[in-house]
Every structure is written in structure tokens, then in C-alpha cells.
Coordinates of C-alpha atoms in Angstrom, one line a residue:
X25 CA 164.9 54.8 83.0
X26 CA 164.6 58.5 82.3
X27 CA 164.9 60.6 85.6
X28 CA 162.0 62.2 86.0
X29 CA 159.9 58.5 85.6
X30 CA 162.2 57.0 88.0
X31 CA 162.1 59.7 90.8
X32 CA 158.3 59.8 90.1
X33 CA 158.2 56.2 90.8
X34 CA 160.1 56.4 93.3
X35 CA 158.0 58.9 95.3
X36 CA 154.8 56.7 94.6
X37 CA 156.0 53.6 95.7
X38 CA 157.5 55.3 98.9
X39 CA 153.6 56.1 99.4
X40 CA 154.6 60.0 100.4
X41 CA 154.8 59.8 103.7
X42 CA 158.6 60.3 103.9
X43 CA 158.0 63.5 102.1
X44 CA 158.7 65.6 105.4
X45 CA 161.7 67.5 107.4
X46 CA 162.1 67.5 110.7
X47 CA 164.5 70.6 110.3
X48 CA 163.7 74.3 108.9
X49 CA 165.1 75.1 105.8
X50 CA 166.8 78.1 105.2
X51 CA 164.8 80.4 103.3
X52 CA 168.0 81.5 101.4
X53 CA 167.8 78.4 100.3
X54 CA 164.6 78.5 98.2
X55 CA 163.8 80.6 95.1
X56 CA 160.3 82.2 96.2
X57 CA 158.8 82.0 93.1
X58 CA 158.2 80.0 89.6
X59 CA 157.9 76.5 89.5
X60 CA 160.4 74.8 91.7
X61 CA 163.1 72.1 90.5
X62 CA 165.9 70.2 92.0
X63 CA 169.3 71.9 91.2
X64 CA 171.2 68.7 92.9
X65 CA 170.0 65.4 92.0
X66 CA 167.7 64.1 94.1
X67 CA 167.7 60.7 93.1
X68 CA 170.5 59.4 95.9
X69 CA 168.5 61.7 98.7
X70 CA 165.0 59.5 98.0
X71 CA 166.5 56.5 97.7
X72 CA 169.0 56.3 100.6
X73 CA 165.4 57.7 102.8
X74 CA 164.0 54.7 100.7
X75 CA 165.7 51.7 102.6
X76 CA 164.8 53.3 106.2
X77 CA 161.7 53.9 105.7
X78 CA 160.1 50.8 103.8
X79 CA 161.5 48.6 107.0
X80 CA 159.5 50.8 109.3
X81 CA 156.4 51.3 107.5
X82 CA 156.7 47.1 107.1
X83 CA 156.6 47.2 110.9
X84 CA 154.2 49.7 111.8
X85 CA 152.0 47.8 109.1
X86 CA 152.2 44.5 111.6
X87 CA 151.7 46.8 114.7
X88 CA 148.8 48.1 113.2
X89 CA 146.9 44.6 111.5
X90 CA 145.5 43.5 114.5
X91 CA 142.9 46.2 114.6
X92 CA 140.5 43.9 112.3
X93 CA 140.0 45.0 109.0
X94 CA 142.4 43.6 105.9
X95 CA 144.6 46.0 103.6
X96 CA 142.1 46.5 100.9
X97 CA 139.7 47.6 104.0
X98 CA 142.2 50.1 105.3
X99 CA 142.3 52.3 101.6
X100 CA 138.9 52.2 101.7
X101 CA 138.4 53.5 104.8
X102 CA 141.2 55.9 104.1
X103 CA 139.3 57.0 100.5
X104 CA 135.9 57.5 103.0
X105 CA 137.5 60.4 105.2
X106 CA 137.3 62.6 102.3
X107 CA 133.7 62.4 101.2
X108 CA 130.9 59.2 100.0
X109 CA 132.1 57.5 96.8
X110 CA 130.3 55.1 94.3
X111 CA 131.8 51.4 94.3
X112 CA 133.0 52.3 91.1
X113 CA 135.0 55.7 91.8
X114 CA 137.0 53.8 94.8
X115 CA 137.5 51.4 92.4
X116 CA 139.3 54.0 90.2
X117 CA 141.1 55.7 92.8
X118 CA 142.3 52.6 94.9
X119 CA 143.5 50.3 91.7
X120 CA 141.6 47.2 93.8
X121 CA 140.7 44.7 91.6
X122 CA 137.1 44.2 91.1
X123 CA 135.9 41.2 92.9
X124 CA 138.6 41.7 95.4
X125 CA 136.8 45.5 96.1
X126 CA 133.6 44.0 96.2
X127 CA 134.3 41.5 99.2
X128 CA 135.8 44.2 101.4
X129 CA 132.8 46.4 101.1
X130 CA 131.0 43.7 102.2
X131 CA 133.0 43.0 104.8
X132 CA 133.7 46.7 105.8
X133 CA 129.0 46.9 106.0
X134 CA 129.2 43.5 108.2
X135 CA 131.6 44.9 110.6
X136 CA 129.4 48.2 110.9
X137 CA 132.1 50.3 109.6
X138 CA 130.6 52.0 106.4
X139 CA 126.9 52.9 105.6
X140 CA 125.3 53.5 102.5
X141 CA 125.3 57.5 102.2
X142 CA 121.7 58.9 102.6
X143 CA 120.5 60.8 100.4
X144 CA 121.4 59.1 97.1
X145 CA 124.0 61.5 95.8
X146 CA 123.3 60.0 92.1
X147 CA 122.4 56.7 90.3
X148 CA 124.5 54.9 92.1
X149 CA 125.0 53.9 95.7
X150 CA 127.6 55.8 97.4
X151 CA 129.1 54.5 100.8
X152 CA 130.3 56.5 103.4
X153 CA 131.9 55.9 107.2
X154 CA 129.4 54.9 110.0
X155 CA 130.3 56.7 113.7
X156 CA 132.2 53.1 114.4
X157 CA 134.0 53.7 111.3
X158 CA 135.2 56.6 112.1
X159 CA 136.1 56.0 115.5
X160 CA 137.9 53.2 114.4
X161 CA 140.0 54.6 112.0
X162 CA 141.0 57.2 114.4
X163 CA 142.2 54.3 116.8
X164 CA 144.0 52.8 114.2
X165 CA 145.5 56.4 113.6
X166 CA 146.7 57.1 117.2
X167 CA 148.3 53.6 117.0
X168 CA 150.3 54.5 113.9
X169 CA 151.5 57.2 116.0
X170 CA 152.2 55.4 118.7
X171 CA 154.0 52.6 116.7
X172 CA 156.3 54.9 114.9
X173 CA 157.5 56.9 118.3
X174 CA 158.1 53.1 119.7
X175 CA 160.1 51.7 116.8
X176 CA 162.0 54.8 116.6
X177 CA 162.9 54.4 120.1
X178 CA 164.0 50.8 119.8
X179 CA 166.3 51.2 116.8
X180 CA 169.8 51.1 117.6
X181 CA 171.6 54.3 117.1
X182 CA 173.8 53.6 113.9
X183 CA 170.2 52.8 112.2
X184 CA 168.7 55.6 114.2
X185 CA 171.3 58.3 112.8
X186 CA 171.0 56.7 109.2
X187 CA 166.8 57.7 109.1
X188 CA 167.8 61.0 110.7
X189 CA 170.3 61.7 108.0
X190 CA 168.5 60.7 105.3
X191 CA 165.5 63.0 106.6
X192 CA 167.9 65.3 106.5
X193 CA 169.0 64.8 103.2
X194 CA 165.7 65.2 101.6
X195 CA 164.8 68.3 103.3
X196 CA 167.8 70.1 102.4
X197 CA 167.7 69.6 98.7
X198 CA 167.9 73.1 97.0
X199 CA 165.9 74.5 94.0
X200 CA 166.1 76.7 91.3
X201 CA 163.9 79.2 89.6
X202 CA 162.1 77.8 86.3
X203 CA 161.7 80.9 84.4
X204 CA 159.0 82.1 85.1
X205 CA 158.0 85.9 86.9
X206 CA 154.1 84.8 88.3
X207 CA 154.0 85.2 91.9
X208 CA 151.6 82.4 91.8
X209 CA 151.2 79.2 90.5
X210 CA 148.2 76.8 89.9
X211 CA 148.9 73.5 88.8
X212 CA 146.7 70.5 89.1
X213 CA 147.2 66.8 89.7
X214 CA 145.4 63.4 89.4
X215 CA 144.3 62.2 92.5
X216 CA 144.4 59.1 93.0
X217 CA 145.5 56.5 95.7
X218 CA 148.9 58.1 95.8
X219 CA 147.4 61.9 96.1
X220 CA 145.1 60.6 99.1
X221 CA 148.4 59.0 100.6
X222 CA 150.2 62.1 100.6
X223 CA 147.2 64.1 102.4
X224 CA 146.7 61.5 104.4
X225 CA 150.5 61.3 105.2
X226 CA 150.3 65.5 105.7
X227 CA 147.7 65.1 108.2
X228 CA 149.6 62.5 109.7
X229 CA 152.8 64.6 110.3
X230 CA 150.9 67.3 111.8
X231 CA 150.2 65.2 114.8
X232 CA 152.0 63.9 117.9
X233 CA 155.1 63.0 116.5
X234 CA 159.0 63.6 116.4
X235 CA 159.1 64.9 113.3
X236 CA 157.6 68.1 111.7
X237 CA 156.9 68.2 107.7
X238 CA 158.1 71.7 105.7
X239 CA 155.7 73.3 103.8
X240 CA 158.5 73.3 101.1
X241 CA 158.9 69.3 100.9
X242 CA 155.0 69.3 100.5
X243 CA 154.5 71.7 97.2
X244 CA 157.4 69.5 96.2
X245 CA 155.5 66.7 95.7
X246 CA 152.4 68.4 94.3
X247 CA 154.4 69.5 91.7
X248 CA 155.8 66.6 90.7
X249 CA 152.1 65.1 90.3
X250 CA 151.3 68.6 88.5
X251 CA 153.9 67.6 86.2
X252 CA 153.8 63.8 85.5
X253 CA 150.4 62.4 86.3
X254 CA 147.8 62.6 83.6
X255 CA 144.9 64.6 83.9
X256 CA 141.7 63.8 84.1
X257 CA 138.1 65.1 84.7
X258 CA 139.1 64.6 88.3
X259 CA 141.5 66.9 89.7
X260 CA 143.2 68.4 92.5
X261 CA 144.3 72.2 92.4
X262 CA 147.2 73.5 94.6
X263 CA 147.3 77.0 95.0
X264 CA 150.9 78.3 96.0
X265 CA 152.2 81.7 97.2
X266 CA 155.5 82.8 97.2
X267 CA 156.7 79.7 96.8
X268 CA 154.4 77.7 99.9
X269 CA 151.6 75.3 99.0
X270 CA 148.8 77.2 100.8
X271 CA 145.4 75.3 100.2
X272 CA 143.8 72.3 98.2
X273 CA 140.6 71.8 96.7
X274 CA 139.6 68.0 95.2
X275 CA 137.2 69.1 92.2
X276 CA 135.0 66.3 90.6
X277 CA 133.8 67.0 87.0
X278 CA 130.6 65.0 85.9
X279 CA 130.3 66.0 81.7
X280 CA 127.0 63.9 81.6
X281 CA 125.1 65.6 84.2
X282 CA 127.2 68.7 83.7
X283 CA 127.9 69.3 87.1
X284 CA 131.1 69.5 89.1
X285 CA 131.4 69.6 92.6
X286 CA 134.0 70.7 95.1
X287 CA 135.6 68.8 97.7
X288 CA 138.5 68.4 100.4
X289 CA 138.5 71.7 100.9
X290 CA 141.2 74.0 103.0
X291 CA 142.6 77.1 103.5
X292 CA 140.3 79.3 105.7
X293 CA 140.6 77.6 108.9
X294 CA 144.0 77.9 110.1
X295 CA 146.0 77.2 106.9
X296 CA 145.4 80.9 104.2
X297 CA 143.8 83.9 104.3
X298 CA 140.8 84.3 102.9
X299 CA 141.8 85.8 99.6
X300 CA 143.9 82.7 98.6
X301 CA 140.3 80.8 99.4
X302 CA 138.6 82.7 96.9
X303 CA 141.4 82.3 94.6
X304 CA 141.1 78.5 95.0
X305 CA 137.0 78.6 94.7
X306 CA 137.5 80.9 91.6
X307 CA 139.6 78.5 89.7
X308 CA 137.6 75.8 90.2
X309 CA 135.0 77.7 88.7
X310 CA 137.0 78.6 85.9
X311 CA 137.7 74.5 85.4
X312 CA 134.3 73.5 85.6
X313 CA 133.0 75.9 83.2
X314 CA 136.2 74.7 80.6
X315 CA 135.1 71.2 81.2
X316 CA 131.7 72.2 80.1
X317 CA 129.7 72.2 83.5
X318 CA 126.6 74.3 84.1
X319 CA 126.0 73.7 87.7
X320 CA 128.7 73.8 90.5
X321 CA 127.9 72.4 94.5
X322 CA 130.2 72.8 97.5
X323 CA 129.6 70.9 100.6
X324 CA 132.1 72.7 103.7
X325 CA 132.1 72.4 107.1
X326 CA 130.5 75.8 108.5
X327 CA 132.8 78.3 109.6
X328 CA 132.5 81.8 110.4
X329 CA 135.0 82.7 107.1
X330 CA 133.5 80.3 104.7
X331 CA 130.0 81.8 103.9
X332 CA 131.6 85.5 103.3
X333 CA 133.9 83.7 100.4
X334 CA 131.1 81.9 98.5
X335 CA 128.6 84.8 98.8
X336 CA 130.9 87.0 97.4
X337 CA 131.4 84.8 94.9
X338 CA 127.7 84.6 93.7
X339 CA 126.7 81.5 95.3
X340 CA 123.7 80.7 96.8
X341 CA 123.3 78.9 100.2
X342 CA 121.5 75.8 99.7
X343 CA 120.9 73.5 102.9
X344 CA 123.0 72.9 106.5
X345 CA 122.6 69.7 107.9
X346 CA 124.4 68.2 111.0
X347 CA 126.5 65.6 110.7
X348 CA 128.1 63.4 113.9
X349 CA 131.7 62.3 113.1
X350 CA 133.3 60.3 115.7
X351 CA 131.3 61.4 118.8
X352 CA 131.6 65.3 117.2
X353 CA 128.8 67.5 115.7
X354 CA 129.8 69.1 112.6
X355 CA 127.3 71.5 110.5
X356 CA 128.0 70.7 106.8
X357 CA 126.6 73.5 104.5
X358 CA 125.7 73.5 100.7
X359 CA 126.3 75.9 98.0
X360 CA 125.2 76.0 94.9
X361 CA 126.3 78.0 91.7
X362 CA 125.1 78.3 88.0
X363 CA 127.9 78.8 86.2

């Protein structure tokens, strides 16, 4: 098997969330700019991390089962953080077999846990987390957590060390410079299940737990889906500086209605500055309009940073409308541009 397809599958099946380091790297370590590859093999580093970590995501996966919903539930509900999706789109983006999809939806409405979303956002029904839902999912987040921190604590300290060093391994693989002089790089990827593992998994290591992910280790693995995953009308654009992934946007590209429309999107609140925002809302423009869109819509949570990037940009405010996630009140805006 050729390399690049086996370290590729490799990373998939190991779902992303080992993709993290618990130690800082040493900047000398890491060519600042160009595209980033492996200049030691990392092959023996993924798959040494492999055998530690499927046992403990097998056990956290018991720990976790009891809170109710099956595992075809659980990616669903994952999918649903992000934004409402049509039966048919989680279909694409989950890989669950049709009839198989269709009885956990059910299930997931007869529990209380998703909702249709209101208004219709297109021909099609699009579901969307209830309050329960997402209250749910957040318990069933803390006990990840919390399951993790306890298996750690009970392995015995050979298998302890082994993890550790295999952490350790990953993190410190070194790369090279590809060639190129940009300062900057956009790349896309295809986002499906494995894409909404990794953020997932990101999000994940940024909470309570032993271990810290490097901003390094994660533009690591969007490259490799710039690089190997086909691309679609549906992508996900990585802006990088200076070597550090710095921001995200999902961007969905409807030909028939020609329409695209932005989501996931972050940078402005904690993560970038502002001009890498409008960096990242600019080349989503600049997709949309290649793809042959003539309308674009951005739904963001409001923020004080936010409206000053879009109105810059030439879009129009649109509607705000409050939306209660998990016991919190959230103002989502809309904007709007003709491309």
C-alpha cells in the first residue's frame, strides 16, 4: 500500500483524536512556511499511538453507552452541533446506511433530542438539536472527560509510559519546507464524518484534560485532507499563517439554487485577528463565485468583531434572532451577499 494511502487511512480510522501533544514543540523545529511534510517517516509514530489509543477509546465507548442513545445516534447528534442538516446531507456526511439512518432519527425525535429546524431552510426538512439534546450531549461530553482522566489513572505504569511516549512520538515529528515562498496557504478539504471527528476531537482537547493539542499537529491533519480527500461542492477552508492553522470556515455550495452558504465559522473570538477573518470570508467568496453561485448567506453568533468584517466586505445585515442552546442565549445574525 502506497504511503501516503496508508498513513491517510491510518489517521481516519484512528478517528483524529490522537492527533494532539501534550508537549511544546520547538519552533526550531518547524519550517514556518510552505506546505508542511514529514521529513522522518511517520508511519511507525501513528501506528505505535494506534495500539494505545483504540483500547482506550473501546473503553471510554462502554463508559459512555449507558447515557441512552445508540452509535448511529451519537454521529448524528455530533453532525447537529454544527448547524440543521436534511436527512439526506447526514446521510452523506455520516456514511449510515439508509434504513439504518432513518430509525435513529426516529428514535433521536421520540426521545426529545432533535427537532425539526423552523423555518424550512429548503425543500427539505432539516433537523436540528432540541435544548434536551443539547444538554445531553454536553453530559455525555463531560463524561468523556471524565472517563479518559479515570482510565488513565488506572493503567498500570509500563502501559501508562507506552501512551505517553507514543504522544510524544507523534508530536515531535519534524517537517520540511515544500517549495514554496507564500507566507500563506489555503487549502481545502472534504468534510465528512472524519473532518467533523477531528473538530470535534479539537474541541475536545481544549477542555479539562491532561493533555494539551499543538496547533502544529492540527494543520497537520488538515493538510493531509487538503491533499488526499476529493473535493466536492462541500468544503472546508483552512487558512494558515506562518505555518499555524488559524481559522476554519465549513462552506456549502448549492449549483441549483445558486447559493452557498457559510458555516462553522472561527477565528474572531479568541482564535485570529480580524484580518485573517476577512481573509477566510474573502475566499469563500471567491469559491462560491467559481462554483457559479450568485447569492452567498452567513449565519454567526453576534460578536462585537464580527459585524465590522462582513460590512466591510459589502454585506448586508439581514435578520438576528435568539437562539437558547443548552440553558444559554445566543443571538445568531444573518448576512447576505450578492456575489
Amino acid at each position: 500500500m502506497p504511503l501516503k494511502k496508508f498513513v491517510t487511512c491510518t489517521i481516519i480510522r484512528l478517528k483524529a483524536y490522537q492527533i494532539v501533544d501534550f508537549i511544546n514543540i520547538d519552533s526550531n523545529t518547524i519550517d514556518h512556511e510552505g506546505i508542511m511534510m514529514f521529513s522522518e517517516n511517520p508511519v511507525a509514530a501513528i501506528a505505535s499511538f494506534s495500539a494505545q489509543y483504540d483500547g482506550l477509546m473501546h473503553s471510554i465507548s462502554r463508559e459512555t453507552s449507558q447515557y441512552g442513545y445508540a452509535p448511529a445516534e451519537g454521529r448524528i447528534m455530533h453532525r447537529l452541533r454544527g448547524c440543521p442538516s436534511t436527512q439526506a446531507n447526514l446521510r452523506k456526511v455520516t456514511q449510515i446506511e439508509r434504513g439504518q439512518l432513518s430509525r435513529a432519527i426516529k428514535s433521536l425525535k421520540t426521545k426529545g433530542l432533535i427537532e425539526i429546524s423552523q423555518p424550512p431552510q429548503g425543500p427539505w426538512p432539516a433537523y436540528k438539536l432540541t435544548e434536551r439534546g443539547w444538554k445531553q450531549l454536553l453530559r455525555v461530553e463531560r463524561a468523556r472527560y471524565d472517563a479518559i482522566s479515570r482510565l488513565l489513572g488506572q493503567m498500570l505504569r509500563p502501559e501508562r509510559k507506552a501512551f505517553i511516549d507514543a504522544l510524544e512520538n507523534l508530536g515531535k515529528l519534524r517537517f520540511v519546507d515544500a517549495g514554496t515562498d507564500e507566507p500563506e496557504r489555503w487549502r481545502t478539504a472534504y468534510p465528512g464524518e472524519v473532518s467533523q471527528i477531528i473538530s470535534n476531537a479539537l474541541d475536545f482537547y481544549r477542555g479539562p484534560f491532561p493533555f494539551r493539542f499543538n496547533s502544529q499537529i492540527e494543520g497537520y491533519v488538515l493538510r493531509q485532507f487538503a491533499e488526499v480527500c476529493d473535493r466536492t461542492h462541500h468544503h472546508i477552508i483552512v487558512y494558515e499563517r506562518h505555518g499555524c492553522v488559524v481559522g476554519s470556515i465549513l462552506l456549502f455550495v448549492d449549483q441549483k439554487k445558486a447559493s452557498a452558504r457559510l458555516n462553522g465559522l472561527w477565528g474572531a473570538i479568541g482564535f485570529t485577528d480580524i484580518e485573517s477573518t476577512a481573509g477566510m470570508v474573502k475566499l469563500a467568496m471567491q469559491r462560491a463565485a467559481s462554483a457559479g453561485c450568485i447569492n452567498v448567506t452567513a449565519r454567526i453568533p453576534n460578536n462585537i468583531a464580527w459585524p465590522n468584517v462582513f460590512r466591510t466586505l459589502g454585506w448586508t445585515f439581514a435578520a438576528k434572532e435568539p437562539q437558547k442552546i443548552a440553558g444559554a442565549e445566543l443571538e445568531i445574525e444573518t448576512w447576505v451577499k450578492q456575489l
